[in-house]
Amino acid sequence: MGAQQARDGFEELYGAAPEGVWAAPGRVNLIGEHTDYNDGFVMPFALPHTAVAAVSRRTDGVLRLHSADVESGVTELRLDDLAPESDKNWTAYPAGVVWALREAGHAVTGADIHLTSTVPSGAGLSSSAALEIVVALALNDLFSLGLQGWRLARLCQRAENVYVGAPVGIMDQTASACCEAGHALFLDTRDLSQKQIPFDLAAEGMRLLVVDTQVKHSHSEGEYGKRRAGCEKGAALLGVDALRDVPHADLDAALARLGDEEEVRRLVRHIVTENARVERVVSLLESGETRAIGPVLIEGHASLRDDFRISCPELDLVVDTALASGALGARMTGGGFGGSAIVLAEEPDVDAITKAVTEAFAAAGFTAPRVFEAVPSPGARRVH
């Protein structure tokens, strides 16, 4: 849905034109998986798919929410009644943002919000972060809060951690708020320092495909939390603040110190090697060796599959089939247990790879995947 459609939908619902329309993108993570809650490195870029919000201010302490994508009417909430984990519906995401802004001392006095999104839900492409950021940016502008993108990301992460109850890291919200068109975002999640890395595959005759397996996941369910707790245990056993503090050169010694804690050893090995992979990809892209990132993506998938153990048969089938069909690299992306994989390919090979993956899914009896090109796109912005 475009800005004008969002305006029209808002006016039909609330009886007046909105004060503005904002958009915030979903993201694909090129490399750096599950490192964000370990104070590590990540490298996402924004998708052209966005959450769109038409919004007007209120002054009576009422929040009205509507989604064009959910078959329900307008939800009306009182700001004074907002409380963590009180809402198990989609409305928890925008309501949580309002709660987090007010908890941080920002004078948000109510709003009418009409939302829609083209970010595939449950595909590991950060549909929830896009929803949070678009609401946060709209309220930031309307209430003249003066918050920078990285600070909005922090508040949205708090909304999802505390209000929704999902233990996500900071990457998704920062990517939605801060990415730039034609670039991947090299982000240090410890201090939120950022560097925009040029990433224009089309100019070099390549494409990056997203393959949505249609296998849905939910971060607030237990497996994600178990991985995070295991990483925190590893850091505690190694005497560091976070696994980010374990140098790659010291990995073998660190694993030896963990003794028979086999599950923790696997988690630690993934995080430490994944941070190193992010740094390798940055170096390769900055030196113009874009095709050489393919093998690094493949290594990343193997680590997520074998050490972090968050892949699934559908994701593995995408990666194996794409590589057998000539892809330069492929890996699962996102939180795991479903969602999407990315495939780096030469432009002439895209159709053959897409056909091979689709046929492999059919042969395995899986739901047909959704395949589309990922083009590095702009971050959150006002569109009307």
PDB file of C-alpha atoms in Angstrom, residues 92 192 220 283 296:
ATOM      1  CA  ALA A  92       1.374  -5.153  21.295  1.00  0.00           C
ATOM      2  CA  LEU A 192      25.889   1.168  17.949  1.00  0.00           C
ATOM      3  CA  SER A 220       8.897 -15.155  21.715  1.00  0.00           C
ATOM      4  CA  SER A 283      36.966  -6.320   4.210  1.00  0.00           C
ATOM      5  CA  VAL A 296      31.751 -16.863   3.750  1.00  0.00           C
TER       6      VAL A 296
END
